[in-house]
Tab-separated table of C-alpha atoms in Angstrom:
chain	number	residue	atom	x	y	z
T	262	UNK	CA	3.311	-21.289	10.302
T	263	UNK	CA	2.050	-20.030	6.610
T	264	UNK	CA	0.987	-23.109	5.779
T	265	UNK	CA	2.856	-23.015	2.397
T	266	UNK	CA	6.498	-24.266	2.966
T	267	UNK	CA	9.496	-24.289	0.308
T	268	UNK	CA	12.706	-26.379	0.288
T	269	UNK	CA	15.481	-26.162	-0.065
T	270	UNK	CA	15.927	-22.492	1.988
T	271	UNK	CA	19.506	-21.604	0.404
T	272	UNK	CA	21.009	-23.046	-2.471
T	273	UNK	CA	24.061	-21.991	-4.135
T	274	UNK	CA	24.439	-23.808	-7.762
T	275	UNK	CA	26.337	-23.165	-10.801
T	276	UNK	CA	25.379	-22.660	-14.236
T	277	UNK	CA	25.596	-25.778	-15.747
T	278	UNK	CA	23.466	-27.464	-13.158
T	279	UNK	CA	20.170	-28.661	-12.998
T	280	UNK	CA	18.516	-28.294	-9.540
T	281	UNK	CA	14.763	-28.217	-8.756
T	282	UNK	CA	12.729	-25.361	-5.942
T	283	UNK	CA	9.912	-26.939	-4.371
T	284	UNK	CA	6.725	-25.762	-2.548
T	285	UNK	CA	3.906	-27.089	-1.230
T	286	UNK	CA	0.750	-25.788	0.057
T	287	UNK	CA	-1.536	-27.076	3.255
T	288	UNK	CA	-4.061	-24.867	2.616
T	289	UNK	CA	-6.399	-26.299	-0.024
T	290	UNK	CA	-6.251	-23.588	-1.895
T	291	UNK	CA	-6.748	-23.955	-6.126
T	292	UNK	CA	-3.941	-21.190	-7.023
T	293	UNK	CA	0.045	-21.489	-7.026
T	294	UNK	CA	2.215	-18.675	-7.891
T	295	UNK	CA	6.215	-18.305	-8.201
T	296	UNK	CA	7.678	-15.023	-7.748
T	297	UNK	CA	11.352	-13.481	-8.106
T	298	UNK	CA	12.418	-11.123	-5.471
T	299	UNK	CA	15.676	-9.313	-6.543
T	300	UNK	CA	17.210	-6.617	-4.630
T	301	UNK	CA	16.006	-2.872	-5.439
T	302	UNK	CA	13.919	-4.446	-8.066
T	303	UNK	CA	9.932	-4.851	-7.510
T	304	UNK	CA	8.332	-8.707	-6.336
T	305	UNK	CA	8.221	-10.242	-9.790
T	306	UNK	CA	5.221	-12.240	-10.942
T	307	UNK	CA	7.170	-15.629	-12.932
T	308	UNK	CA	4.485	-17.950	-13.190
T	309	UNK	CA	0.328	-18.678	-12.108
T	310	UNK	CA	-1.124	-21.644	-11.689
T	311	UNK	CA	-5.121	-22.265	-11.196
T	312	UNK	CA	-5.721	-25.841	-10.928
T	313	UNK	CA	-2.553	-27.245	-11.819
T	314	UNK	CA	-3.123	-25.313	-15.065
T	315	UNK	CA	-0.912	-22.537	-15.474
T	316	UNK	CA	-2.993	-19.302	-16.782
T	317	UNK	CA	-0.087	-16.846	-16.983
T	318	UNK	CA	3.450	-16.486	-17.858
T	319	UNK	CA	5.363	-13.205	-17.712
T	320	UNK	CA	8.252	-13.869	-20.334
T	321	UNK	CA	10.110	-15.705	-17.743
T	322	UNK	CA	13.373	-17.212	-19.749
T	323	UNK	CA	12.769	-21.278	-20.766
T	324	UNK	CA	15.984	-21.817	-18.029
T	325	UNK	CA	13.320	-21.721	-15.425
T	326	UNK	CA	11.026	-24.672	-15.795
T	327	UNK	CA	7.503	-24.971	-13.458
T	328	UNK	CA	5.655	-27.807	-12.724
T	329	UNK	CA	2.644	-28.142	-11.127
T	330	UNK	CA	1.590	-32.162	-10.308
T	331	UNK	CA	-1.716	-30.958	-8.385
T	332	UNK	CA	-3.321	-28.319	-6.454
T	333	UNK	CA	-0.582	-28.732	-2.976
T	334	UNK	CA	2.945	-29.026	-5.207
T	335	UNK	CA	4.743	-26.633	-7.219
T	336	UNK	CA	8.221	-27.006	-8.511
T	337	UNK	CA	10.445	-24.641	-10.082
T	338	UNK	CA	13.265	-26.352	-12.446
T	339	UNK	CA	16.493	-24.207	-13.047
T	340	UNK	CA	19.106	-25.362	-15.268
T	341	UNK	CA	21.818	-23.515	-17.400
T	342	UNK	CA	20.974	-20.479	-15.385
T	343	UNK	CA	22.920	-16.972	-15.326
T	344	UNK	CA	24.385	-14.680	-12.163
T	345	UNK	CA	21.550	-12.390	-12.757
T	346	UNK	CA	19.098	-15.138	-11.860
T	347	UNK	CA	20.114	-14.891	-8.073
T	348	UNK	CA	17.422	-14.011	-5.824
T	349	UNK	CA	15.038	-15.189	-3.647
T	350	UNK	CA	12.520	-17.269	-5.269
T	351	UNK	CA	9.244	-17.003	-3.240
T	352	UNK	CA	5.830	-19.526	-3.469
T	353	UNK	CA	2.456	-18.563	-2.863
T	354	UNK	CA	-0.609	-19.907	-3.241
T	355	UNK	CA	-4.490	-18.243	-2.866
T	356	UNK	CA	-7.815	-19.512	-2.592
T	357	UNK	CA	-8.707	-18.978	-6.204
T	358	UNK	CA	-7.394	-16.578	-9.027
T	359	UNK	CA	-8.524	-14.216	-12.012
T	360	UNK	CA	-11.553	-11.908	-12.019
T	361	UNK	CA	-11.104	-8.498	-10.847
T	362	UNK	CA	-10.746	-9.270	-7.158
T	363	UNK	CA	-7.267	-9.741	-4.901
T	364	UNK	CA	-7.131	-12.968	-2.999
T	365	UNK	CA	-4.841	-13.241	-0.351
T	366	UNK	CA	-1.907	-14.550	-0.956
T	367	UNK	CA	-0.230	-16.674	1.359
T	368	UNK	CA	3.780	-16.771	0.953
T	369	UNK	CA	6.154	-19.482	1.585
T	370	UNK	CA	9.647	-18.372	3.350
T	371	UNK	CA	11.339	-18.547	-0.112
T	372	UNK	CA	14.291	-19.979	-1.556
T	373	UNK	CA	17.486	-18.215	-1.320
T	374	UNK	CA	19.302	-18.698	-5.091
T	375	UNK	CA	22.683	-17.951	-5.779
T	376	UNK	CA	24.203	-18.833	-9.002
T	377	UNK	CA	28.040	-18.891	-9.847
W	284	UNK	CA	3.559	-3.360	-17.243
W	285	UNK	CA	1.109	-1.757	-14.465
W	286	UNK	CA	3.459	-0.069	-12.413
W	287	UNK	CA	3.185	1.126	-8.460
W	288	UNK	CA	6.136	3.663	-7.176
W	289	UNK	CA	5.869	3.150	-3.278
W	290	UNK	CA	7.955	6.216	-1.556
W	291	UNK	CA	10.125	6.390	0.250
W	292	UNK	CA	12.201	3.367	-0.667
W	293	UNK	CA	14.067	3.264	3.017
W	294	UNK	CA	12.670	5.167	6.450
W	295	UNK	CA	14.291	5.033	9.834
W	296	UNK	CA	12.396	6.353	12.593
W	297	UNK	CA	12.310	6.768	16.303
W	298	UNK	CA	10.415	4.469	18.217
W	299	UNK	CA	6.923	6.188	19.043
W	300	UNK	CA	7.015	8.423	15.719
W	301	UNK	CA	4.126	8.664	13.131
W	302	UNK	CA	4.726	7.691	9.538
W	303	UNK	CA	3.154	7.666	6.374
W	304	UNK	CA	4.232	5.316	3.372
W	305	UNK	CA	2.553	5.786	0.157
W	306	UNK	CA	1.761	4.029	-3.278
W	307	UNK	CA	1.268	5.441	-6.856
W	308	UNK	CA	0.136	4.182	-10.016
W	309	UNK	CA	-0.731	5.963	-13.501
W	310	UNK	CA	-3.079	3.152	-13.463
W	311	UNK	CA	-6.475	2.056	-11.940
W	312	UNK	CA	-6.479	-0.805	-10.063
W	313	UNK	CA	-9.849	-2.884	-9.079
W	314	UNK	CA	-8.090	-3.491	-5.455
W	315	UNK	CA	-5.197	-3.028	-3.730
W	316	UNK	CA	-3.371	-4.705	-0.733
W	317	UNK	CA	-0.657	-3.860	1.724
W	318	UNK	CA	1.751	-6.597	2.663
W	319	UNK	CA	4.835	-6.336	5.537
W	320	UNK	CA	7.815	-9.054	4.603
W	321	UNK	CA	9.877	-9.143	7.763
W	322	UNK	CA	13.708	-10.901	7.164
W	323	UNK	CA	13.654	-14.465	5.972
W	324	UNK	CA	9.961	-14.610	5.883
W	325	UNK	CA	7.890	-14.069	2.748
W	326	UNK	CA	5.330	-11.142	2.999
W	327	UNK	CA	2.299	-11.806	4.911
W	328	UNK	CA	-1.092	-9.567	3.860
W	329	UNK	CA	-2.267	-6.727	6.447
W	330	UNK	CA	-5.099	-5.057	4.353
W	331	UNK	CA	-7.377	-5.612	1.150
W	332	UNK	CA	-8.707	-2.128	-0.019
W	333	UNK	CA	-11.394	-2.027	-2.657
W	334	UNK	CA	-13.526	1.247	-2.771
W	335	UNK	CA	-12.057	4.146	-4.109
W	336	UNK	CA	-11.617	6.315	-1.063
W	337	UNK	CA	-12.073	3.293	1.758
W	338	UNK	CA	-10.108	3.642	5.256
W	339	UNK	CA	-9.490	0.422	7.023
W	340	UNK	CA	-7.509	0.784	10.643
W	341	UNK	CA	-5.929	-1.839	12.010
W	342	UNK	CA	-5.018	-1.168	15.468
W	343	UNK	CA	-2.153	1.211	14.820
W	344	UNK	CA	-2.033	1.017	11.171
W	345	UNK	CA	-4.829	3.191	8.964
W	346	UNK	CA	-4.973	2.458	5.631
W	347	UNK	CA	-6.462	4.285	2.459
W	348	UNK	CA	-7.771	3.628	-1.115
W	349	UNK	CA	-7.250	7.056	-3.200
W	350	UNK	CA	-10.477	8.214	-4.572
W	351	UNK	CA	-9.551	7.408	-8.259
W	352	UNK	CA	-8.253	3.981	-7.313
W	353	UNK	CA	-4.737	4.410	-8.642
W	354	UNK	CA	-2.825	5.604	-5.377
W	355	UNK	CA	-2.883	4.286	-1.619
W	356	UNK	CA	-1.090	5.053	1.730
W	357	UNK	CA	-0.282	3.312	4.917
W	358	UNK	CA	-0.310	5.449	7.737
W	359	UNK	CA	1.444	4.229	11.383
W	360	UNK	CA	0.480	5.576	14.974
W	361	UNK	CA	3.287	5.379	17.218
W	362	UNK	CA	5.807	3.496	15.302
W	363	UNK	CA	6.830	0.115	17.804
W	364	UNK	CA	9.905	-1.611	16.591
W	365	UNK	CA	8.260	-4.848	15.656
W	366	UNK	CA	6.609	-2.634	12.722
W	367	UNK	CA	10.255	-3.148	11.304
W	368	UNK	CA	10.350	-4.436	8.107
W	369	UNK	CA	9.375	-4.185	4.060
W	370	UNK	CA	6.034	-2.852	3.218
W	371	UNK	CA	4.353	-3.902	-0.025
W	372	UNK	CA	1.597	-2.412	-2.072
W	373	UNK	CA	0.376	-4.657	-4.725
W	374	UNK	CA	-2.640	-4.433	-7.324
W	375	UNK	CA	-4.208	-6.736	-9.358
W	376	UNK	CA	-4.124	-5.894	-12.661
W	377	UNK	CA	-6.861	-6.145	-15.540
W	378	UNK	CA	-7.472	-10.133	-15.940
W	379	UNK	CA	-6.994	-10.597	-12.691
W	380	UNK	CA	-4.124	-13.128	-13.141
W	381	UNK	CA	-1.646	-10.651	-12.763
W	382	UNK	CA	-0.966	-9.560	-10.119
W	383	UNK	CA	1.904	-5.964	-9.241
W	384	UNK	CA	3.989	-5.031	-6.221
W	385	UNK	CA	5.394	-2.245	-5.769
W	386	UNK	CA	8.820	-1.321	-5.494
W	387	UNK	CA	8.460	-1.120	-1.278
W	388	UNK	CA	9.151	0.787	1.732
W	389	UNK	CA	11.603	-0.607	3.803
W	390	UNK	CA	11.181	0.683	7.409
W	391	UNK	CA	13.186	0.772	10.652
W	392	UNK	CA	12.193	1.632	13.809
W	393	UNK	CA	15.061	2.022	16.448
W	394	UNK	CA	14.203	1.538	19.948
């Protein structure tokens, strides 16, 4: 048990839906993050969120959507999306963010994406 | 972009074998962690490095913060097949909201 938890595990969707990732956090901790994990490609930082106030965004296309309603939740809303955007979507969340130090992340099981 | 080149990409070894997986960067990173993701799961932390040239062992792992603070390695004693799995280097980058992985090691150790 991570203590961070995602639903749903697998979805399959096509690209003129509208479907929503979810995560949520039992750890009290102030930071949310979503990642993209693609195969041969490095973990990719999508979104941070400190607060429920999101402090970075790494060009991530406006198809994905986040959503933060407090410190636990964090949503990730995908509509019109493309092939290329299968993957598995991972949450995380860490005690705080920014400065120069790491916090440890703690990583939901992920979300299993496949578009068609 | 801060980029970290982890090598090798895939490693299958006997059970009982040492290894060594490393973790490069052009760039200097304030700290640097190691992370394992096993199948299905989502990658839990083993290590926090911050001193350039800090060792931290845990139990059969040994871990190591390059002197210059832009490379790292993960060394294994004795590789047990429950060490299976992806290993991840990841740095945090200047405002500390970013945050890299690597591109990962994916290991296998056959019984």
């Amino acid at each position: 048990e991570t203590g961070v938890t995602q639903t749903p595990r697998h979805l399959v969707m096509g690209m003129t839906n509208k479907k929503s990732l979810k995560c949520e956090q039992h750890l009290g901790h102030n930071a949310m993050y979503w990642y993209k994990q693609s195969a041969k490609k490095p973990l990719e930082l999508m979104f941070v969120y400190s607060l429920e106030e999101r402090v970075e965004n790494n060009s991530v296309p406006s198809r994905f959507s986040p959503e933060c309603p407090n410190s636990s939740h964090l949503f990730l809303h995908l509509h019109t999306l493309q092939p290329e955007d299968s993957a598995l979507y991972l949450c995380a969340s860490s005690q705080d963010v920014g400065g120069t130090a790491l916090y440890e992340q703690y990583f939901g099981p992920g979300t299993r994406l496949t578009v068609t | 972009t801060q980029l970290l080149e982890q090598s090798p990409q895939f490693l299958s070894i006997q059970e009982g074998e040492n290894l060594t997986v490393y973790c490069n960067s052009s760039s200097v990173f304030s700290s640097l962690q190691w992370y394992r993701q096993e199948p299905g799961e989502g990658p839990v932390l083993l290590v926090t490095v911050v001193t350039g040239g800090e060792v931290k062992k845990l139990k059969r792992l040994t871990f190591q913060f390059g002197d210059a603070r832009k490379d790292s390695s993960l060394h294994i004693t004795a590789a047990q097949p429950g060490d299976t799995g992806l290993y991840l280097c990841a740095g945090a980058g200047r405002t500390g909201n970013q945050f890299y992985f690597g591109t990962g090691t994916s290991l296998t150790v056959i019984p």
